[in-house]
Short mmCIF file of C-alpha atoms in Angstrom, two decimals:
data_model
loop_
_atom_site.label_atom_id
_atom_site.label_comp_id
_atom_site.label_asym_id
_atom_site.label_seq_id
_atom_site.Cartn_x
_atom_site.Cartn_y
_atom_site.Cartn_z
CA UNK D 1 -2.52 5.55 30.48
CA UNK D 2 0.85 7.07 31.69
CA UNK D 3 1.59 10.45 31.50
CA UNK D 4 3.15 13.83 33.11
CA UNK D 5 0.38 16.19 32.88
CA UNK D 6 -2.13 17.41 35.68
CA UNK D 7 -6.04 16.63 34.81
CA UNK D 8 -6.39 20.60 34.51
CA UNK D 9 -3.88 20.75 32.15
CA UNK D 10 -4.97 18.09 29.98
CA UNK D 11 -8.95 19.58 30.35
CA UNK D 12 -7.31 22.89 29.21
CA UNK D 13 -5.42 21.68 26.67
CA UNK D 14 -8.56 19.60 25.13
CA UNK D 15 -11.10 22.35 26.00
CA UNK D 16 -13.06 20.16 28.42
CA UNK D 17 -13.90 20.28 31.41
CA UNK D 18 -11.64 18.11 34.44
CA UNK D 19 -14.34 16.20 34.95
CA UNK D 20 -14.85 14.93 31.90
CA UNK D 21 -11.07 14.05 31.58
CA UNK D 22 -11.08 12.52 34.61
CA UNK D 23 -14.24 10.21 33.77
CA UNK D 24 -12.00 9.14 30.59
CA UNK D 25 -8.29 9.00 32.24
CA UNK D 26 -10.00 6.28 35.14
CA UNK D 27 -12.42 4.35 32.60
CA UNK D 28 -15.35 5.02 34.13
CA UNK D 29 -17.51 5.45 31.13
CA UNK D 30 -20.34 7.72 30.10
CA UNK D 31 -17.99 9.63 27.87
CA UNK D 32 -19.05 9.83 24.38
CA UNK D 33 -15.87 8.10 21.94
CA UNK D 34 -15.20 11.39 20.23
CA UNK D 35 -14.83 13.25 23.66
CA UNK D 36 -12.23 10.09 24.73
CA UNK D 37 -10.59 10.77 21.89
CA UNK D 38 -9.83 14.62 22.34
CA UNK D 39 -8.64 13.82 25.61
CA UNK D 40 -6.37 11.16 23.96
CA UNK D 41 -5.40 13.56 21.49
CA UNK D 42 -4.68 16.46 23.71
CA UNK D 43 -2.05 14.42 25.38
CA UNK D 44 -0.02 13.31 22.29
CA UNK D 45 -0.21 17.09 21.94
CA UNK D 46 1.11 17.85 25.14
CA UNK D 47 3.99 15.00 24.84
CA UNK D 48 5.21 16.67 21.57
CA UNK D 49 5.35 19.88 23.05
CA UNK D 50 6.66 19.46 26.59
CA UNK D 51 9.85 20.77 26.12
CA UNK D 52 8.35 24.03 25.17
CA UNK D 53 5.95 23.75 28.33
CA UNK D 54 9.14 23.76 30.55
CA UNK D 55 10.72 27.01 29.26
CA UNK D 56 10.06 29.79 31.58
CA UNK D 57 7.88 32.99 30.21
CA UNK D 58 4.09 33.74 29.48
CA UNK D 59 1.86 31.11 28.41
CA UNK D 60 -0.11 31.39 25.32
CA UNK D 61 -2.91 29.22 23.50
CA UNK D 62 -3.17 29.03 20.35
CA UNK D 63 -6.02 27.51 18.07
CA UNK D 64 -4.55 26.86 14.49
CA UNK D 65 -7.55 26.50 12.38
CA UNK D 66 -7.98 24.70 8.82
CA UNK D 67 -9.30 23.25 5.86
CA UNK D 68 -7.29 21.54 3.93
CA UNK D 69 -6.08 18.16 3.11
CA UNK D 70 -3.89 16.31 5.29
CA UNK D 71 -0.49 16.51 3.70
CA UNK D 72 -0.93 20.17 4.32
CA UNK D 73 -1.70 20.04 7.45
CA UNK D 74 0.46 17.75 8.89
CA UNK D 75 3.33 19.36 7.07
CA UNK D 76 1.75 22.57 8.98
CA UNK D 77 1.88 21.04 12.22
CA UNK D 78 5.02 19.65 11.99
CA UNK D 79 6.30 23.22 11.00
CA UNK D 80 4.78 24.72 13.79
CA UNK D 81 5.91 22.70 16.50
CA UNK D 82 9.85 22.72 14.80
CA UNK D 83 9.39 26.66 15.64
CA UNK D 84 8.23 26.83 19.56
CA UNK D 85 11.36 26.77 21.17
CA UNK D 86 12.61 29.74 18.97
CA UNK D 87 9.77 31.25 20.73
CA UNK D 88 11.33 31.23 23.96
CA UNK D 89 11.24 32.92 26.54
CA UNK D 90 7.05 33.06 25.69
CA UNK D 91 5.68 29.85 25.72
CA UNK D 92 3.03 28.66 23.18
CA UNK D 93 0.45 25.91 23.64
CA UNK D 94 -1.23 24.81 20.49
CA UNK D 95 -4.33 23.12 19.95
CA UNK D 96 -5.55 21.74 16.86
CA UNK D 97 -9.04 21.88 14.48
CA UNK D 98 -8.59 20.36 11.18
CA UNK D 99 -10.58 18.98 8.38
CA UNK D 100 -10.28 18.08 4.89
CA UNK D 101 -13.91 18.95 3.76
CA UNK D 102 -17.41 19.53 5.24
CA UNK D 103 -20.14 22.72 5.42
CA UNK D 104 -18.91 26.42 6.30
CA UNK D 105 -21.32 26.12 9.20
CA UNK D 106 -19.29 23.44 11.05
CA UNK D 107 -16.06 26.03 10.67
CA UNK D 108 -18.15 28.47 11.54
CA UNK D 109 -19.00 26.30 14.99
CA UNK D 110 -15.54 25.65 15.73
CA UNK D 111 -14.78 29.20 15.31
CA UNK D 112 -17.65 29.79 17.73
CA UNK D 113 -16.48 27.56 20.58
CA UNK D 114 -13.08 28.93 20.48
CA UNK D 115 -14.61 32.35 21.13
CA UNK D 116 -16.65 31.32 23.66
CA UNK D 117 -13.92 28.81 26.04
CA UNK D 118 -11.18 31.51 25.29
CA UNK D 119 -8.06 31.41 23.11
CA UNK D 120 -5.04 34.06 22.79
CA UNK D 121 -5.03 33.58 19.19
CA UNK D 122 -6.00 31.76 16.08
CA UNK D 123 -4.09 30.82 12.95
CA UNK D 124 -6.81 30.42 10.05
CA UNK D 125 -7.26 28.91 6.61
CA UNK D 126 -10.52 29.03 5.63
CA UNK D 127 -12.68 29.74 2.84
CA UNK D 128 -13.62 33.81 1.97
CA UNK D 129 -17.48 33.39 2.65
CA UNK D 130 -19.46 35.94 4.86
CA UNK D 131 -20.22 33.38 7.22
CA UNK D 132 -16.49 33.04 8.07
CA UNK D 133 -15.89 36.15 8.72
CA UNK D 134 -18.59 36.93 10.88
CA UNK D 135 -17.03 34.31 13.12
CA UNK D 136 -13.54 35.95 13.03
CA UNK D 137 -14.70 38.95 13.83
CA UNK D 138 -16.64 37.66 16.85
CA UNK D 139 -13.12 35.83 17.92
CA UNK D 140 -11.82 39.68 17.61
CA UNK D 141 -14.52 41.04 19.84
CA UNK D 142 -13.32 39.04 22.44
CA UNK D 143 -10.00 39.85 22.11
CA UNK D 144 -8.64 36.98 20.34
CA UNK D 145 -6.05 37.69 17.81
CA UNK D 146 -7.12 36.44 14.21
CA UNK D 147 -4.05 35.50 11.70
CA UNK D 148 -4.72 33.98 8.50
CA UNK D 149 -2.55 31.72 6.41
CA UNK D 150 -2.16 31.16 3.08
CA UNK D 151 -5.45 32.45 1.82
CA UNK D 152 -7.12 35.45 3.23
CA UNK D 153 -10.12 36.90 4.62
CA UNK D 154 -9.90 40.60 4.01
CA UNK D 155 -12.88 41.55 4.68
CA UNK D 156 -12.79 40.04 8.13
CA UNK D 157 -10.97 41.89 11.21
CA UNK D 158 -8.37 39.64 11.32
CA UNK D 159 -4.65 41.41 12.37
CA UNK D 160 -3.37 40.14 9.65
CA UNK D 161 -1.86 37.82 6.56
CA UNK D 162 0.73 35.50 6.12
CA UNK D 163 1.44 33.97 3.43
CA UNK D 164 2.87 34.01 -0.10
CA UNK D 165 1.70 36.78 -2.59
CA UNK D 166 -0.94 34.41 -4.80
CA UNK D 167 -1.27 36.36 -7.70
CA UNK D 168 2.28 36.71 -8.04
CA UNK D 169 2.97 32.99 -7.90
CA UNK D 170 0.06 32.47 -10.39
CA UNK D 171 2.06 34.57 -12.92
CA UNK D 172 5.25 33.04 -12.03
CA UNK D 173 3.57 29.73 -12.75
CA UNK D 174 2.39 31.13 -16.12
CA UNK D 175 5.52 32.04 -16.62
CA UNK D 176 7.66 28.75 -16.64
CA UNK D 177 4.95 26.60 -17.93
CA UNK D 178 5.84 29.33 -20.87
CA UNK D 179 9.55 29.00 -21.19
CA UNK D 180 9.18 25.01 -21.07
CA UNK D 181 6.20 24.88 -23.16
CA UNK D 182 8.04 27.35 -25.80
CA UNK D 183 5.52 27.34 -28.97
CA UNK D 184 4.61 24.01 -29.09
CA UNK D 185 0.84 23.28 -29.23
CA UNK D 186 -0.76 22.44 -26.14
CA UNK D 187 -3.81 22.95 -23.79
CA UNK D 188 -3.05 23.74 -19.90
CA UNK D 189 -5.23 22.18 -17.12
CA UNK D 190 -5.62 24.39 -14.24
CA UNK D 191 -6.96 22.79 -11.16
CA UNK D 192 -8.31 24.35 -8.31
CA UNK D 193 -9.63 22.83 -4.92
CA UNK D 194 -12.64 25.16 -4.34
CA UNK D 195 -13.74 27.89 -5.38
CA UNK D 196 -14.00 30.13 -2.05
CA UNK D 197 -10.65 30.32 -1.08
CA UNK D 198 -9.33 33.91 -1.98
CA UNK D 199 -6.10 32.20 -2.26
CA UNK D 200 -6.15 29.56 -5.15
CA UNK D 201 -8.89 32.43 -6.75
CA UNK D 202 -5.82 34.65 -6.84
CA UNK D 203 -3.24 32.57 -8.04
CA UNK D 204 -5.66 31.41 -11.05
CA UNK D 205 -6.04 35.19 -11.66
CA UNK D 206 -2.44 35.93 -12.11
CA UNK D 207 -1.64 32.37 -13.78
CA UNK D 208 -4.72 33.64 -16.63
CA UNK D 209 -3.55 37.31 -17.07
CA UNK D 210 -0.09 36.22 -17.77
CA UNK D 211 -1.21 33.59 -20.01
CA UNK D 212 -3.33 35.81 -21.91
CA UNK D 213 0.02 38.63 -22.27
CA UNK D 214 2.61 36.10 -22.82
CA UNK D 215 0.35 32.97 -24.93
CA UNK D 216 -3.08 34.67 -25.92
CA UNK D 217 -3.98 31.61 -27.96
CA UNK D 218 -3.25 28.81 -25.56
CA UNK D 219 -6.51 27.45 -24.24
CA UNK D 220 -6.86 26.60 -19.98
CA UNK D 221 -9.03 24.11 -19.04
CA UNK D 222 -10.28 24.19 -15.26
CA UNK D 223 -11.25 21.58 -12.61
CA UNK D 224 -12.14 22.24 -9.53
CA UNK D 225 -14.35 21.33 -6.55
CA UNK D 226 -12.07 18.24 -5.55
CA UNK D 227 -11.11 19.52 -2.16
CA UNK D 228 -7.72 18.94 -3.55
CA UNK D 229 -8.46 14.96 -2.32
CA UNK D 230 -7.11 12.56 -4.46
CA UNK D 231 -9.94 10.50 -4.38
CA UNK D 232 -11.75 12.91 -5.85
CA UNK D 233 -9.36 14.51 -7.80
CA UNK D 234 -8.77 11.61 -10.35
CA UNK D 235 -12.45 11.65 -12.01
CA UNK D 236 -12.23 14.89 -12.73
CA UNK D 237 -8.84 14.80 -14.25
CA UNK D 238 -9.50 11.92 -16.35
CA UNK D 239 -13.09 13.18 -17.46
CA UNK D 240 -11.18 16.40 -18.35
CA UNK D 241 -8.58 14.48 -20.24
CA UNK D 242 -11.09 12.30 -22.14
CA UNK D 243 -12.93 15.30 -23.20
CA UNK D 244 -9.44 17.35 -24.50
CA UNK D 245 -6.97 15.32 -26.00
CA UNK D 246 -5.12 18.83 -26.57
CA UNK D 247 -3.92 18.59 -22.65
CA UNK D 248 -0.36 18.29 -22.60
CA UNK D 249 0.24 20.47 -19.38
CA UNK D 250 -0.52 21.36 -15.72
CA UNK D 251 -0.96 24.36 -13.24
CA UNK D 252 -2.03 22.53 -9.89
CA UNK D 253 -3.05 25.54 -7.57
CA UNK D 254 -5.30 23.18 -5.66
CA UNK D 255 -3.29 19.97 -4.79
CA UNK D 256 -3.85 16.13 -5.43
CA UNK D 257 -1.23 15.62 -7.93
CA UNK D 258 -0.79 11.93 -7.51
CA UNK D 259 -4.59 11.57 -8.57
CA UNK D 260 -3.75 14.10 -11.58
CA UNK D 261 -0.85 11.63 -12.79
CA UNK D 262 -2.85 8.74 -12.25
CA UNK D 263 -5.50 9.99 -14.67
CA UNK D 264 -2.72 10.62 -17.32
CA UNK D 265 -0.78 7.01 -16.78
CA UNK D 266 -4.23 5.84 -17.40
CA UNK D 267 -5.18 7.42 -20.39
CA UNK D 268 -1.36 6.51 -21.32
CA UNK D 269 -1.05 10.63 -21.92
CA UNK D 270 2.23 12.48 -21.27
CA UNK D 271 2.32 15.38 -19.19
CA UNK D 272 5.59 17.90 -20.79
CA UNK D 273 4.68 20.45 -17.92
CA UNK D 274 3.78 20.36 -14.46
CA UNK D 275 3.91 23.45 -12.18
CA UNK D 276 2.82 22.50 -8.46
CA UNK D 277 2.46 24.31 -5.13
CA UNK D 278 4.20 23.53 -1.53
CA UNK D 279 6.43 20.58 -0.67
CA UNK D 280 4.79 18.50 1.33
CA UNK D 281 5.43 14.72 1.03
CA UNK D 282 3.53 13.76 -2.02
CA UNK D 283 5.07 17.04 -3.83
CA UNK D 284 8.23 16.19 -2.51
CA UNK D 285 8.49 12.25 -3.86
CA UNK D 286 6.85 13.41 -7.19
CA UNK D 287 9.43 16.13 -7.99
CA UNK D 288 12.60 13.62 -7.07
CA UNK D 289 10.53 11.05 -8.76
CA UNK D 290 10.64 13.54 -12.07
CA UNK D 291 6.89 13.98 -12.31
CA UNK D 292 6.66 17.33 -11.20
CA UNK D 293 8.68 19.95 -13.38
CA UNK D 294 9.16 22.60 -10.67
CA UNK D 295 7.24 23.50 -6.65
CA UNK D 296 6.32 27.01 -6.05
CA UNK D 297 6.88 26.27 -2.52
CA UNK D 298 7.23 28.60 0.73
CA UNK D 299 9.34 28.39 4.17
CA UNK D 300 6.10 27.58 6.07
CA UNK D 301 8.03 26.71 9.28
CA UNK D 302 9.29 30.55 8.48
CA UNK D 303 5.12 31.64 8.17
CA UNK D 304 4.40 29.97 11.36
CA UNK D 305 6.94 31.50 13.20
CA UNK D 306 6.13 34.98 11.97
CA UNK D 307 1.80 34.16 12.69
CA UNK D 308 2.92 33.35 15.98
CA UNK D 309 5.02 36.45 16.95
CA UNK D 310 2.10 38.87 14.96
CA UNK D 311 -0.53 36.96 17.90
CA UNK D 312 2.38 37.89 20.47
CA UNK D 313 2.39 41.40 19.12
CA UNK D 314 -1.77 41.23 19.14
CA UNK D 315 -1.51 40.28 22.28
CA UNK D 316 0.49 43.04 23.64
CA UNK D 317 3.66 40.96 24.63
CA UNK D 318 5.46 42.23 21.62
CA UNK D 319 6.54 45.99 20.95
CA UNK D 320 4.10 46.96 17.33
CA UNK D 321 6.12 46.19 14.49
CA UNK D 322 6.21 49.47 12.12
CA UNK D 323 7.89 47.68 9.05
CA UNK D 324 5.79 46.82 6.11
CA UNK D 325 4.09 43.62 6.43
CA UNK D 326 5.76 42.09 3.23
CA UNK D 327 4.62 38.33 1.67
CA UNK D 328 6.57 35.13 1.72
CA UNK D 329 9.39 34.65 -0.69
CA UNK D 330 8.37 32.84 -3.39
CA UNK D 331 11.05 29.43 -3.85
CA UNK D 332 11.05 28.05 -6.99
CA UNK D 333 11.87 24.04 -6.35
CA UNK D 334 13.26 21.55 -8.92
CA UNK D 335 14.48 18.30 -8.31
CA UNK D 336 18.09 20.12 -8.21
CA UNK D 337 17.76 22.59 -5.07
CA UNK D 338 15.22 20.68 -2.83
CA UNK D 339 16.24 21.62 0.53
CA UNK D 340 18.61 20.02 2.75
CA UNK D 341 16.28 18.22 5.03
CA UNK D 342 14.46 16.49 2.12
CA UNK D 343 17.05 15.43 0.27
CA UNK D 344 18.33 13.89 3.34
CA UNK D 345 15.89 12.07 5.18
CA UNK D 346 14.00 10.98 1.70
CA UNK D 347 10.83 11.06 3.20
CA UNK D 348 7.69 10.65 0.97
#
């Protein structure tokens, strides 16, 4: 294939050794298809980033870290890479580990490796289990700067959090499901991806208390364990919705709203309330669609950039920032202030 980029920078970049790289860049076989495909994949990554790779300053690589489902974490990479050349004049090299499900002790592997072939940081969503963060705080023995996003590990030596306050969106969920909902009868369905990230636990816990102060006798109904996966997602909502005809609204703190919809068109139910998290593209075409009431959504090209610069800091190329570390705004999205770059390009 044609391309710009040394063998050693493409091994680096991949976390392979040059003569593995080489063995796949000439076609001379004995490379496992995975392997070919990380080299493959560490080029497209260099291509999208080689205007970054030209500015002059220090280098550093970055391992961005997560489990999630893919409209997250595209919108996540996508958010990233719009933020390296404001970066300049440091330079930042990203390489990418996601997956949308699977057992803590293949994270826990990844983590591992990254440790052991060397990193300057690593931007993390993962699930609060022990397990994870032993492995962050083996990344921090080494010297590797831990930041997590969007759910946290506290008890891990990570340098620190970025992301939105979760119990405070969970209560400013509560909150306009409340002043739509008014006193009109109604059960809520709250769903929830998994149970083990600290994040959605959170933002349940503030939706509930704020429930419970403002609408002690409406009744919330909880599904979780979907991974936030559509697929899996609608079978749950549906079983939910055959067992409760009293449904009539929805806190998604998990994702897989398309699936959740589905399960009402099915069942011919209306949904009066939905209350949703982030815009990525399915979020976005469901709220100008007029499924989706309102998106608790963050700037995440606005996280990124700050987990990058916190690394920096880690790193010692940035003076130590003595401020309060203060969460994300919280932006209430309707289909009337999406922002600009949305509404313009349309994109679903």
């Amino acid at each position: 294939m044609g391309h710009p980029f040394p063998v050693r920078e493409i091994a680096r970049q991949a976390g392979l050794s040059e003569a593995t790289v080489d063995r796949v860049l000439n076609g001379r076989g004995g490379v496992r298809e995975s392997t070919a495909q990380e080299v493959h994949r560490a080029i497209a990554d260099l291509d999208r980033q080689r205007t970054q790779v030209r500015l002059v300053g220090r280098t550093f690589m970055i391992d961005i870290v997560m489990q999630a489902p893919e409209r997250f974490t595209t919108a996540v990479r996508a958010a990233l890479e719009a933020e390296l050349p404001s970066l300049h004049p440091a330079v930042l090299r990203s390489r990418f580990h996601f997956r949308e499900r699977g057992p803590v002790g293949e994270l826990v592997g990844i983590l591992d490796r990254i440790a052991r072939r060397g990193s300057q940081g690593v931007i993390l969503k993962a699930p609060d289990v022990p397990e994870v963060a032993a492995a962050v705080d083996r990344l921090v023995a080494v010297g590797i700067s831990v930041v997590t996003l969007v759910t946290d590990l506290p008890a891990s030596g990570r340098l620190a959090y970025v992301g939105i306050d979760n119990r405070a969106a969970g209560a400013t969920a509560a909150y306009l499901l409340g002043q739509w909902l008014g006193d009109r009868p109604g059960h809520v369905l709250t769903t929830v991806s998994r149970g083990f990230f600290r994040g959605e636990e959170e933002r349940e816990m503030g939706f509930r208390a704020a429930i419970r102060a403002q609408h002690p006798v409406r009744r919330l109904v909880e599904v979780t364990d979907s991974d936030g996966l559509d697929v899996t997602q609608y079978d749950l909502v549906l079983a939910a919705l055959r067992d409760d005809p009293g449904i009539k609204a929805v806190y998604s703190i998990g994702g897989g709203n398309v699936a959740t919809l589905d399960a009402f068109d099915a069942l011919k139910r209306s949904c009066e309330v939905f209350i949703a998290h982030d815009l990525d593209h399915d979020n976005a075409w469901l709220l100008r669609a007029g499924r989706l009431s309102a998106v608790l959504h963050h700037d995440l090209r606005q996280d990124m950039r700050r987990a990058c610069r916190v690394i920096m800091r880690g790193q010692g190329a940035l003076p130590a920032d003595t401020a309060p570390a203060l969460p994300s705004p919280i932006q209430v999205v309707t289909p009337y202030n999406m922002p600009p770059e949305l509404v313009v390009s349309g994109n679903a």
